[in-house]
mmCIF file of C-alpha atoms and ligand atoms in Angstrom:
data_model
loop_
_atom_site.group_PDB
_atom_site.id
_atom_site.type_symbol
_atom_site.label_atom_id
_atom_site.label_comp_id
_atom_site.label_asym_id
_atom_site.label_seq_id
_atom_site.Cartn_x
_atom_site.Cartn_y
_atom_site.Cartn_z
ATOM 1 C CA MET A 1 67.992 1.255 63.264
ATOM 2 C CA VAL A 2 67.362 4.268 61.686
ATOM 3 C CA PHE A 3 63.486 5.400 61.326
ATOM 4 C CA CYS A 4 62.434 8.149 59.270
ATOM 5 C CA THR A 5 59.128 10.026 60.113
ATOM 6 C CA LYS A 6 58.073 12.674 57.581
ATOM 7 C CA ILE A 7 55.696 15.199 58.985
ATOM 8 C CA ASN A 8 53.117 15.961 56.383
ATOM 9 C CA TYR A 9 51.704 19.276 55.868
ATOM 10 C CA ILE A 10 49.953 21.263 53.345
ATOM 11 C CA LYS A 11 50.202 25.104 51.962
ATOM 12 C CA VAL A 12 50.593 27.480 54.658
ATOM 13 C CA LYS A 13 48.882 30.513 55.101
ATOM 14 C CA THR A 14 50.638 34.090 54.813
ATOM 15 C CA PRO A 15 51.627 34.916 58.361
ATOM 16 C CA ARG A 16 49.480 37.350 60.228
ATOM 17 C CA LYS A 17 50.152 40.860 59.464
ATOM 18 C CA TYR A 18 51.688 41.521 62.889
ATOM 19 C CA LEU A 19 54.048 38.552 62.282
ATOM 20 C CA GLN A 20 55.557 40.182 59.036
ATOM 21 C CA SER A 21 58.941 41.779 59.286
ATOM 22 C CA SER A 22 57.758 45.319 59.957
ATOM 23 C CA PHE A 23 56.619 43.916 63.691
ATOM 24 C CA ILE A 24 57.206 45.536 66.416
ATOM 25 C CA ASP A 25 56.906 44.037 69.872
ATOM 26 C CA SER A 26 56.996 46.957 72.138
ATOM 27 C CA LEU A 27 55.418 50.439 72.082
ATOM 28 C CA ARG A 28 55.623 53.500 74.302
ATOM 29 C CA LEU A 29 52.499 55.884 74.704
ATOM 30 C CA PHE A 30 51.353 58.901 76.336
ATOM 31 C CA VAL A 31 48.119 58.615 78.097
ATOM 32 C CA LYS A 32 45.982 60.997 80.193
ATOM 33 C CA GLY A 33 42.668 61.145 81.882
ATOM 34 C CA GLY A 34 40.273 63.625 81.387
ATOM 35 C CA SER A 35 39.961 66.479 83.891
ATOM 36 C CA GLY A 36 37.086 66.548 86.323
ATOM 37 C CA GLY A 37 34.748 69.353 85.869
ATOM 38 C CA ASN A 38 33.846 72.214 88.183
ATOM 39 C CA GLY A 39 31.070 71.778 90.607
ATOM 40 C CA LEU A 40 28.773 74.395 91.081
ATOM 41 C CA PRO A 41 29.160 75.987 94.955
ATOM 42 C CA LYS A 42 25.779 77.794 94.518
ATOM 43 C CA PHE A 43 23.559 74.877 94.202
ATOM 44 C CA GLY A 44 25.874 72.368 95.681
ATOM 45 C CA GLY A 45 26.438 71.071 91.713
ATOM 46 C CA ILE A 46 29.205 68.254 91.387
ATOM 47 C CA GLY A 47 31.267 68.219 88.212
ATOM 48 C CA GLY A 48 31.245 65.500 85.880
ATOM 49 C CA GLN A 49 34.078 62.958 86.197
ATOM 50 C CA GLY A 50 36.680 62.948 83.626
ATOM 51 C CA GLY A 51 36.881 59.965 81.239
ATOM 52 C CA ASN A 52 39.427 57.268 81.733
ATOM 53 C CA VAL A 53 42.047 55.818 79.127
ATOM 54 C CA GLU A 54 41.466 52.424 78.991
ATOM 55 C CA LEU A 55 42.899 49.357 76.964
ATOM 56 C CA VAL A 56 40.983 46.607 75.619
ATOM 57 C CA ALA A 57 42.544 43.250 74.099
ATOM 58 C CA LYS A 58 41.788 42.077 70.663
ATOM 59 C CA ASP A 59 43.017 38.978 68.714
ATOM 60 C CA ASN A 60 44.880 39.534 65.580
ATOM 61 C CA TYR A 61 45.531 42.882 66.095
ATOM 62 C CA ALA A 62 48.993 44.530 65.633
ATOM 63 C CA LEU A 63 50.868 47.297 67.472
ATOM 64 C CA GLU A 64 51.504 48.924 64.313
ATOM 65 C CA SER A 65 47.668 49.779 64.156
ATOM 66 C CA ILE A 66 47.371 51.673 67.170
ATOM 67 C CA CYS A 67 49.834 53.974 65.622
ATOM 68 C CA SER A 68 47.797 54.649 62.614
ATOM 69 C CA VAL A 69 44.883 55.478 65.142
ATOM 70 C CA TYR A 70 46.758 57.370 67.312
ATOM 71 C CA LYS A 71 49.626 58.745 65.137
ATOM 72 C CA ASN A 72 51.164 61.332 67.554
ATOM 73 C CA LYS A 73 51.042 58.757 70.367
ATOM 74 C CA ARG A 74 49.181 60.452 72.711
ATOM 75 C CA ILE A 75 45.884 59.388 74.099
ATOM 76 C CA ILE A 76 43.868 61.782 76.002
ATOM 77 C CA ALA A 77 40.088 61.294 77.593
ATOM 78 C CA LYS A 78 37.391 63.785 77.596
ATOM 79 C CA HIS A 79 37.084 66.174 80.421
ATOM 80 C CA GLY A 80 34.077 65.827 82.506
ATOM 81 C CA ARG A 81 31.700 68.772 82.162
ATOM 82 C CA ASP A 82 30.990 71.663 84.945
ATOM 83 C CA SER A 83 27.954 71.103 86.560
ATOM 84 C CA THR A 84 25.551 73.950 85.165
ATOM 85 C CA HIS A 85 22.196 75.391 86.465
ATOM 86 C CA ASN A 86 20.583 72.907 83.851
ATOM 87 C CA PHE A 87 22.622 69.846 84.566
ATOM 88 C CA ILE A 88 23.590 70.002 88.518
ATOM 89 C CA LEU A 89 25.329 66.542 88.164
ATOM 90 C CA GLY A 90 27.860 67.496 85.216
ATOM 91 C CA ILE A 91 27.933 64.879 82.237
ATOM 92 C CA PRO A 92 31.095 62.586 82.980
ATOM 93 C CA GLY A 93 34.105 63.117 80.246
ATOM 94 C CA GLU A 94 33.700 60.193 77.525
ATOM 95 C CA SER A 95 36.495 57.397 78.206
ATOM 96 C CA ILE A 96 38.675 56.290 75.654
ATOM 97 C CA LYS A 97 38.912 52.399 74.755
ATOM 98 C CA VAL A 98 42.384 51.784 72.997
ATOM 99 C CA GLU A 99 42.133 48.380 71.235
ATOM 100 C CA VAL A 100 45.478 46.513 71.654
ATOM 101 C CA PRO A 101 46.778 42.825 70.645
ATOM 102 C CA THR A 102 46.222 40.167 73.103
ATOM 103 C CA GLY A 103 49.337 39.425 75.090
ATOM 104 C CA ILE A 104 50.397 42.703 76.196
ATOM 105 C CA THR A 105 52.058 43.747 79.117
ATOM 106 C CA VAL A 106 51.720 47.562 80.473
ATOM 107 C CA PHE A 107 54.756 49.001 82.343
ATOM 108 C CA THR A 108 54.926 52.668 83.472
ATOM 109 C CA ASP A 109 58.201 54.519 82.235
ATOM 110 C CA ASP A 110 59.824 53.430 85.720
ATOM 111 C CA GLY A 111 59.623 49.691 84.956
ATOM 112 C CA MET A 112 56.606 49.264 87.292
ATOM 113 C CA LYS A 113 54.194 46.984 86.063
ATOM 114 C CA ILE A 114 50.456 48.110 85.589
ATOM 115 C CA GLY A 115 48.868 44.954 84.079
ATOM 116 C CA GLU A 116 48.561 42.587 81.614
ATOM 117 C CA LEU A 117 45.735 41.585 79.018
ATOM 118 C CA ASN A 118 45.856 37.964 78.070
ATOM 119 C CA LYS A 119 42.314 37.310 76.795
ATOM 120 C CA GLU A 120 40.266 38.715 74.273
ATOM 121 C CA GLY A 121 38.136 41.491 75.886
ATOM 122 C CA GLU A 122 40.024 41.896 79.041
ATOM 123 C CA GLN A 123 40.026 45.636 79.761
ATOM 124 C CA LEU A 124 42.621 47.565 81.909
ATOM 125 C CA ILE A 125 42.690 51.127 82.923
ATOM 126 C CA VAL A 126 45.970 53.014 82.125
ATOM 127 C CA ALA A 127 44.844 56.520 83.399
ATOM 128 C CA ARG A 128 42.023 57.344 85.327
ATOM 129 C CA GLY A 129 39.865 60.392 84.892
ATOM 130 C CA GLY A 130 39.819 63.206 87.506
ATOM 131 C CA THR A 131 37.322 63.288 90.066
ATOM 132 C CA GLY A 132 34.528 65.941 89.110
ATOM 133 C CA GLY A 133 34.625 69.074 91.642
ATOM 134 C CA HIS A 134 32.360 69.063 94.889
ATOM 135 C CA SER A 135 31.964 70.359 98.219
ATOM 136 C CA LYS A 136 35.225 68.128 99.886
ATOM 137 C CA ASN A 137 37.459 69.759 96.864
ATOM 138 C CA GLY A 138 36.446 73.235 96.881
ATOM 139 C CA PHE A 139 34.327 72.263 93.572
ATOM 140 C CA LEU A 140 37.395 72.391 91.586
ATOM 141 C CA GLY A 141 37.375 69.392 89.051
ATOM 142 C CA LEU A 142 40.500 67.338 89.590
ATOM 143 C CA GLN A 143 43.317 66.525 86.736
ATOM 144 C CA GLY A 144 43.223 63.122 85.160
ATOM 145 C CA GLN A 145 45.951 60.452 85.811
ATOM 146 C CA THR A 146 49.223 61.272 83.277
ATOM 147 C CA HIS A 147 51.269 58.449 82.563
ATOM 148 C CA SER A 148 53.969 57.483 79.521
ATOM 149 C CA ILE A 149 53.526 53.270 79.215
ATOM 150 C CA LYS A 150 55.147 50.989 77.435
ATOM 151 C CA LEU A 151 52.977 47.976 75.710
ATOM 152 C CA ASP A 152 55.068 44.768 75.578
ATOM 153 C CA LEU A 153 53.833 42.240 73.329
ATOM 154 C CA LYS A 154 54.433 38.440 73.958
ATOM 155 C CA LEU A 155 53.816 36.450 70.934
ATOM 156 C CA ILE A 156 51.232 33.836 71.247
ATOM 157 C CA SER A 157 52.783 30.737 69.151
ATOM 158 C CA ASP A 158 52.575 26.719 70.257
ATOM 159 C CA VAL A 159 56.101 25.985 69.816
ATOM 160 C CA GLY A 160 59.028 28.129 70.627
ATOM 161 C CA LEU A 161 62.329 27.575 69.093
ATOM 162 C CA VAL A 162 65.365 28.231 71.675
ATOM 163 C CA GLY A 163 68.859 27.372 71.019
ATOM 164 C CA PHE A 164 72.394 29.106 70.916
ATOM 165 C CA PRO A 165 73.145 30.782 67.573
ATOM 166 C CA ASN A 166 73.757 28.553 64.507
ATOM 167 C CA ALA A 167 72.226 25.692 65.941
ATOM 168 C CA GLY A 168 69.704 25.574 63.179
ATOM 169 C CA LYS A 169 66.606 27.162 64.490
ATOM 170 C CA SER A 170 65.897 29.152 61.164
ATOM 171 C CA THR A 171 66.396 26.195 59.238
ATOM 172 C CA LEU A 172 63.986 24.227 61.302
ATOM 173 C CA LEU A 173 61.419 26.476 60.778
ATOM 174 C CA LYS A 174 61.721 26.855 57.381
ATOM 175 C CA ALA A 175 61.639 22.998 56.528
ATOM 176 C CA LEU A 176 58.631 22.695 58.805
ATOM 177 C CA SER A 177 56.506 25.908 57.330
ATOM 178 C CA HIS A 178 56.607 28.546 54.627
ATOM 179 C CA ALA A 179 58.370 30.759 56.754
ATOM 180 C CA LYS A 180 61.522 32.435 54.873
ATOM 181 C CA PRO A 181 63.748 32.897 58.141
ATOM 182 C CA LYS A 182 67.260 34.406 56.852
ATOM 183 C CA ILE A 183 69.669 31.550 57.151
ATOM 184 C CA ALA A 184 73.315 31.638 57.372
ATOM 185 C CA SER A 185 76.774 30.155 58.890
ATOM 186 C CA TYR A 186 77.291 33.015 61.072
ATOM 187 C CA PRO A 187 75.657 33.664 64.861
ATOM 188 C CA PHE A 188 72.705 36.156 65.166
ATOM 189 C CA THR A 189 71.669 35.598 61.632
ATOM 190 C CA THR A 190 67.760 35.885 63.414
ATOM 191 C CA ILE A 191 67.567 39.249 64.575
ATOM 192 C CA ARG A 192 63.665 39.259 65.318
ATOM 193 C CA PRO A 193 61.356 36.613 65.989
ATOM 194 C CA ASN A 194 60.178 34.821 63.027
ATOM 195 C CA ILE A 195 57.005 32.738 62.926
ATOM 196 C CA GLY A 196 55.996 29.756 60.783
ATOM 197 C CA ILE A 197 52.330 28.224 60.535
ATOM 198 C CA ILE A 198 52.454 24.535 60.229
ATOM 199 C CA MET A 199 49.151 23.239 58.860
ATOM 200 C CA TYR A 200 48.438 19.623 58.862
ATOM 201 C CA LYS A 201 46.530 17.700 56.433
ATOM 202 C CA ASP A 202 43.438 17.275 58.810
ATOM 203 C CA LEU A 203 43.459 21.460 59.263
ATOM 204 C CA ARG A 204 45.280 21.203 62.565
ATOM 205 C CA GLN A 205 47.411 24.261 62.709
ATOM 206 C CA ILE A 206 50.557 24.830 64.756
ATOM 207 C CA SER A 207 52.467 27.802 65.017
ATOM 208 C CA MET A 208 55.911 28.054 65.488
ATOM 209 C CA ALA A 209 58.353 31.116 66.711
ATOM 210 C CA ASP A 210 62.132 31.376 65.764
ATOM 211 C CA LEU A 211 63.797 33.306 68.339
ATOM 212 C CA PRO A 212 67.198 35.220 67.960
ATOM 213 C CA GLY A 213 69.964 32.512 69.253
ATOM 214 C CA LEU A 214 70.705 32.929 73.074
ATOM 215 C CA ILE A 215 74.423 32.927 74.154
ATOM 216 C CA GLU A 216 75.921 32.312 77.860
ATOM 217 C CA GLY A 217 75.580 35.609 79.848
ATOM 218 C CA ALA A 218 72.204 36.597 78.052
ATOM 219 C CA HIS A 219 70.706 37.419 81.465
ATOM 220 C CA ALA A 220 73.435 39.946 81.730
ATOM 221 C CA ASN A 221 72.252 41.395 78.478
ATOM 222 C CA LYS A 222 75.381 39.542 76.430
ATOM 223 C CA GLY A 223 74.389 39.140 72.609
ATOM 224 C CA MET A 224 70.704 39.867 72.061
ATOM 225 C CA GLY A 225 70.196 39.426 75.650
ATOM 226 C CA HIS A 226 67.142 37.898 76.991
ATOM 227 C CA LYS A 227 64.522 40.245 75.537
ATOM 228 C CA PHE A 228 63.194 37.658 73.053
ATOM 229 C CA LEU A 229 62.666 34.947 75.986
ATOM 230 C CA LYS A 230 59.407 36.796 76.803
ATOM 231 C CA HIS A 231 57.898 35.315 73.608
ATOM 232 C CA VAL A 232 58.359 31.743 75.167
ATOM 233 C CA GLU A 233 56.572 32.473 78.085
ATOM 234 C CA ARG A 234 53.405 32.241 76.105
ATOM 235 C CA THR A 235 54.368 28.956 74.271
ATOM 236 C CA LYS A 236 52.814 25.641 74.772
ATOM 237 C CA LEU A 237 55.879 23.730 74.043
ATOM 238 C CA MET A 238 59.609 24.597 73.856
ATOM 239 C CA LEU A 239 61.821 23.060 71.408
ATOM 240 C CA LEU A 240 65.532 23.701 72.669
ATOM 241 C CA VAL A 241 67.762 23.117 69.354
ATOM 242 C CA VAL A 242 71.291 22.341 69.732
ATOM 243 C CA ASP A 243 74.169 21.413 67.475
ATOM 244 C CA ILE A 244 75.368 18.065 68.114
ATOM 245 C CA ASN A 245 78.798 19.392 67.260
ATOM 246 C CA GLY A 246 78.575 22.086 69.949
ATOM 247 C CA PHE A 247 79.048 25.549 69.549
ATOM 248 C CA GLN A 248 81.850 28.405 69.508
ATOM 249 C CA LEU A 249 80.693 31.925 69.288
ATOM 250 C CA SER A 250 84.129 32.923 68.236
ATOM 251 C CA PRO A 251 87.950 31.540 68.302
ATOM 252 C CA GLN A 252 87.958 34.173 71.733
ATOM 253 C CA HIS A 253 85.135 32.031 73.254
ATOM 254 C CA GLU A 254 85.276 28.793 74.927
ATOM 255 C CA PHE A 255 84.123 25.719 72.728
ATOM 256 C CA ARG A 256 81.142 24.479 74.206
ATOM 257 C CA THR A 257 80.122 20.818 73.714
ATOM 258 C CA CYS A 258 76.283 19.506 72.503
ATOM 259 C CA ILE A 259 75.936 18.699 76.613
ATOM 260 C CA ASP A 260 77.480 21.984 77.618
ATOM 261 C CA THR A 261 75.092 23.977 75.501
ATOM 262 C CA ILE A 262 72.129 21.907 76.929
ATOM 263 C CA VAL A 263 73.342 22.862 80.654
ATOM 264 C CA LEU A 264 73.821 26.539 79.645
ATOM 265 C CA LEU A 265 70.620 26.847 77.910
ATOM 266 C CA ASN A 266 68.915 25.328 81.424
ATOM 267 C CA LYS A 267 70.880 28.101 83.221
ATOM 268 C CA GLU A 268 69.930 30.888 80.937
ATOM 269 C CA LEU A 269 66.190 29.947 80.789
ATOM 270 C CA GLU A 270 66.476 29.657 84.593
ATOM 271 C CA LEU A 271 67.984 33.472 85.240
ATOM 272 C CA TYR A 272 65.314 34.490 82.925
ATOM 273 C CA ASN A 273 62.321 32.704 84.713
ATOM 274 C CA PRO A 274 62.736 29.904 86.592
ATOM 275 C CA SER A 275 59.093 28.922 85.741
ATOM 276 C CA LEU A 276 60.206 28.247 82.627
ATOM 277 C CA LEU A 277 61.851 24.983 83.162
ATOM 278 C CA ASP A 278 58.450 23.692 83.868
ATOM 279 C CA LYS A 279 57.306 24.148 80.411
ATOM 280 C CA PRO A 280 57.016 21.076 78.549
ATOM 281 C CA THR A 281 60.594 20.931 76.228
ATOM 282 C CA ILE A 282 61.983 18.502 73.575
ATOM 283 C CA ILE A 283 65.331 18.679 73.043
ATOM 284 C CA VAL A 284 66.478 18.890 69.416
ATOM 285 C CA ILE A 285 70.036 17.724 68.378
ATOM 286 C CA ASN A 286 70.287 19.025 65.091
ATOM 287 C CA LYS A 287 72.959 18.551 62.325
ATOM 288 C CA MET A 288 72.817 14.627 62.498
ATOM 289 C CA ASP A 289 73.919 14.795 58.978
ATOM 290 C CA THR A 290 77.162 15.634 59.721
ATOM 291 C CA ASN A 291 80.337 13.513 60.313
ATOM 292 C CA ASN A 292 80.420 11.150 63.457
ATOM 293 C CA ALA A 293 77.062 12.698 64.734
ATOM 294 C CA TRP A 294 75.813 9.446 65.546
ATOM 295 C CA LYS A 295 78.989 8.308 67.239
ATOM 296 C CA THR A 296 78.644 11.430 69.352
ATOM 297 C CA LEU A 297 75.208 11.287 70.284
ATOM 298 C CA ASP A 298 75.954 7.485 71.543
ATOM 299 C CA SER A 299 78.359 8.664 73.794
ATOM 300 C CA ILE A 300 76.164 11.776 75.253
ATOM 301 C CA LYS A 301 72.811 9.631 74.683
ATOM 302 C CA HIS A 302 73.076 8.922 78.821
ATOM 303 C CA GLN A 303 73.899 12.125 79.661
ATOM 304 C CA ILE A 304 71.319 13.800 77.863
ATOM 305 C CA ASN A 305 68.543 11.565 79.830
ATOM 306 C CA ASN A 306 70.157 12.386 83.036
ATOM 307 C CA ILE A 307 70.900 16.018 82.502
ATOM 308 C CA SER A 308 71.372 16.965 86.242
ATOM 309 C CA ASP A 309 73.928 14.401 86.844
ATOM 310 C CA THR A 310 76.286 16.731 84.680
ATOM 311 C CA PHE A 311 75.564 19.857 86.528
ATOM 312 C CA GLU A 312 78.371 19.107 89.232
ATOM 313 C CA ALA A 313 80.889 19.282 86.676
ATOM 314 C CA TYR A 314 80.229 22.985 86.120
ATOM 315 C CA PRO A 315 81.232 25.978 87.814
ATOM 316 C CA GLU A 316 78.769 27.674 90.271
ATOM 317 C CA ASN A 317 77.801 30.509 87.737
ATOM 318 C CA LEU A 318 76.985 28.166 85.068
ATOM 319 C CA ARG A 319 75.486 25.502 87.006
ATOM 320 C CA PRO A 320 71.506 25.447 86.890
ATOM 321 C CA ASN A 321 69.874 24.853 90.156
ATOM 322 C CA LYS A 322 66.854 22.800 88.671
ATOM 323 C CA PRO A 323 67.074 20.883 85.185
ATOM 324 C CA LEU A 324 64.541 21.336 82.450
ATOM 325 C CA LYS A 325 61.931 18.617 82.456
ATOM 326 C CA PHE A 326 62.496 17.303 78.763
ATOM 327 C CA TYR A 327 60.051 14.748 77.521
ATOM 328 C CA GLU A 328 62.424 13.192 74.783
ATOM 329 C CA PHE A 329 65.486 14.043 72.626
ATOM 330 C CA LEU A 330 64.901 14.082 68.676
ATOM 331 C CA PRO A 331 67.997 13.711 66.598
ATOM 332 C CA ILE A 332 67.208 15.444 63.295
ATOM 333 C CA SER A 333 68.830 16.822 60.458
ATOM 334 C CA ALA A 334 66.862 20.079 59.632
ATOM 335 C CA LYS A 335 68.717 20.585 56.494
ATOM 336 C CA GLU A 336 67.701 17.366 54.734
ATOM 337 C CA GLY A 337 65.593 18.688 51.866
ATOM 338 C CA GLU A 338 63.959 21.879 51.200
ATOM 339 C CA ARG A 339 60.404 20.507 52.249
ATOM 340 C CA GLN A 340 61.457 17.490 54.348
ATOM 341 C CA PHE A 341 61.719 17.259 58.146
ATOM 342 C CA LYS A 342 63.584 14.052 58.990
ATOM 343 C CA VAL A 343 63.370 12.891 62.717
ATOM 344 C CA LEU A 344 65.841 10.170 63.021
ATOM 345 C CA LYS A 345 65.755 7.935 65.760
ATOM 346 C CA THR A 346 67.805 5.263 67.151
ATOM 347 C CA ASN A 347 66.273 2.188 69.045
HETATM 348 N N1 GTP B 401 74.681 20.191 58.005
HETATM 349 C C1 GTP B 401 73.788 20.737 58.580
HETATM 350 N N2 GTP B 401 73.789 22.027 58.912
HETATM 351 C C2 GTP B 401 72.655 22.546 59.186
HETATM 352 C C3 GTP B 401 71.535 21.791 59.663
HETATM 353 N N3 GTP B 401 70.608 22.787 59.923
HETATM 354 C C4 GTP B 401 71.204 24.297 59.881
HETATM 355 N N4 GTP B 401 72.533 24.020 59.212
HETATM 356 C C5 GTP B 401 73.550 25.195 59.266
HETATM 357 O O1 GTP B 401 73.784 25.934 60.220
HETATM 358 C C6 GTP B 401 73.888 27.227 59.682
HETATM 359 C C7 GTP B 401 72.840 27.886 60.916
HETATM 360 O O2 GTP B 401 71.616 27.864 60.432
HETATM 361 P P1 GTP B 401 70.484 28.773 61.205
HETATM 362 O O3 GTP B 401 69.449 27.963 60.736
HETATM 363 O O4 GTP B 401 70.542 30.045 60.506
HETATM 364 O O5 GTP B 401 70.376 28.718 62.520
HETATM 365 P P2 GTP B 401 69.843 29.715 63.548
HETATM 366 O O6 GTP B 401 69.918 28.760 64.659
HETATM 367 O O7 GTP B 401 68.477 30.096 63.296
HETATM 368 O O8 GTP B 401 70.970 30.760 64.034
HETATM 369 P P3 GTP B 401 70.689 32.293 64.612
HETATM 370 O O9 GTP B 401 69.904 32.829 63.482
HETATM 371 O O10 GTP B 401 72.177 32.809 64.483
HETATM 372 O O11 GTP B 401 70.084 32.089 65.913
HETATM 373 C C8 GTP B 401 73.548 27.282 58.550
HETATM 374 O O12 GTP B 401 74.659 27.212 57.546
HETATM 375 C C9 GTP B 401 72.779 26.084 58.051
HETATM 376 O O13 GTP B 401 72.732 25.861 56.543
HETATM 377 C C10 GTP B 401 71.613 20.311 59.485
HETATM 378 O O14 GTP B 401 70.438 19.834 59.650
HETATM 379 N N5 GTP B 401 72.697 20.188 58.907
#
């Protein structure tokens, strides 16, 4: 028996600015703490401490906005003042507080993580000001820290769509929201994350991110690599979208069945970050409107429900160590109508 459930939604807001097409998800900045002021040896005066460069998380803020505030992407805090007759303790240099979007991870140029800002108002010092001059450093103020840093933004969306290219992720996002992702029958149509907001009649909202397709070997930077998976780390739910008819990247590549794609996605997620396997996940089996789709589904239903039993059949390099925990699988046809999304369930 087939049940059809229509998900109701009403008009969707325009996506926030940072989710529109000019969206960037990483930014490099040069930051320098202010130098400490010199001390005054005659009176034992201490130079003012140099100011720090600090990042402050702000919701609904875009990385692009940082570029418009700091056009040359160089942020240098104020120097501490020298100690004088009138100010024996030199006046400290002012720190600069740079607003950044919530969900930022900060790295140094050599890839070392400085910290993360995951909640609005959280602060992180990325360049400390130099100490003022005093008796122990010859009364000479020290230079502030200098870094070239990379801000890496992880989107915050409720649901992340993950799958191989061509599985229908963009079609599903378009059917559920007013997002207008590019849809085409060739792989890698999606080259950057798209976000759609689904608004329900009771005004609840769900944001859904469509990520560029993964392929086997994404961990070795094949295709678009793993770089977009960082956006799934912050989602509450992962929707694994797979094509019931399987997937073949090109005639030179091996054909992968629907089950293969689930196992291989499991493996790629594990290679990126094993903790993703604990995230609540639903498998969406798409293209159920195509020929023999239901017959195929009947034959693989048991395997989907017991996916770890299939692992043995795969060579070691493709075999996941741990299965994804999925709550359920939903056979759907994302293409069924512009504004209709059908969840088709067998009993
Ligand atoms: N028959 C059928 N075709 C579908 C369905 N959903 C998507 N397609 C088609 O599959 C092709 C790929 O769809 P996309 O939505 O671009 O797939 P994607 O997963 O976003 O692909 P990438 O951008 O490469 O990651 C398009 O030609 C769609 O029209 C479906 O439910 N049924």
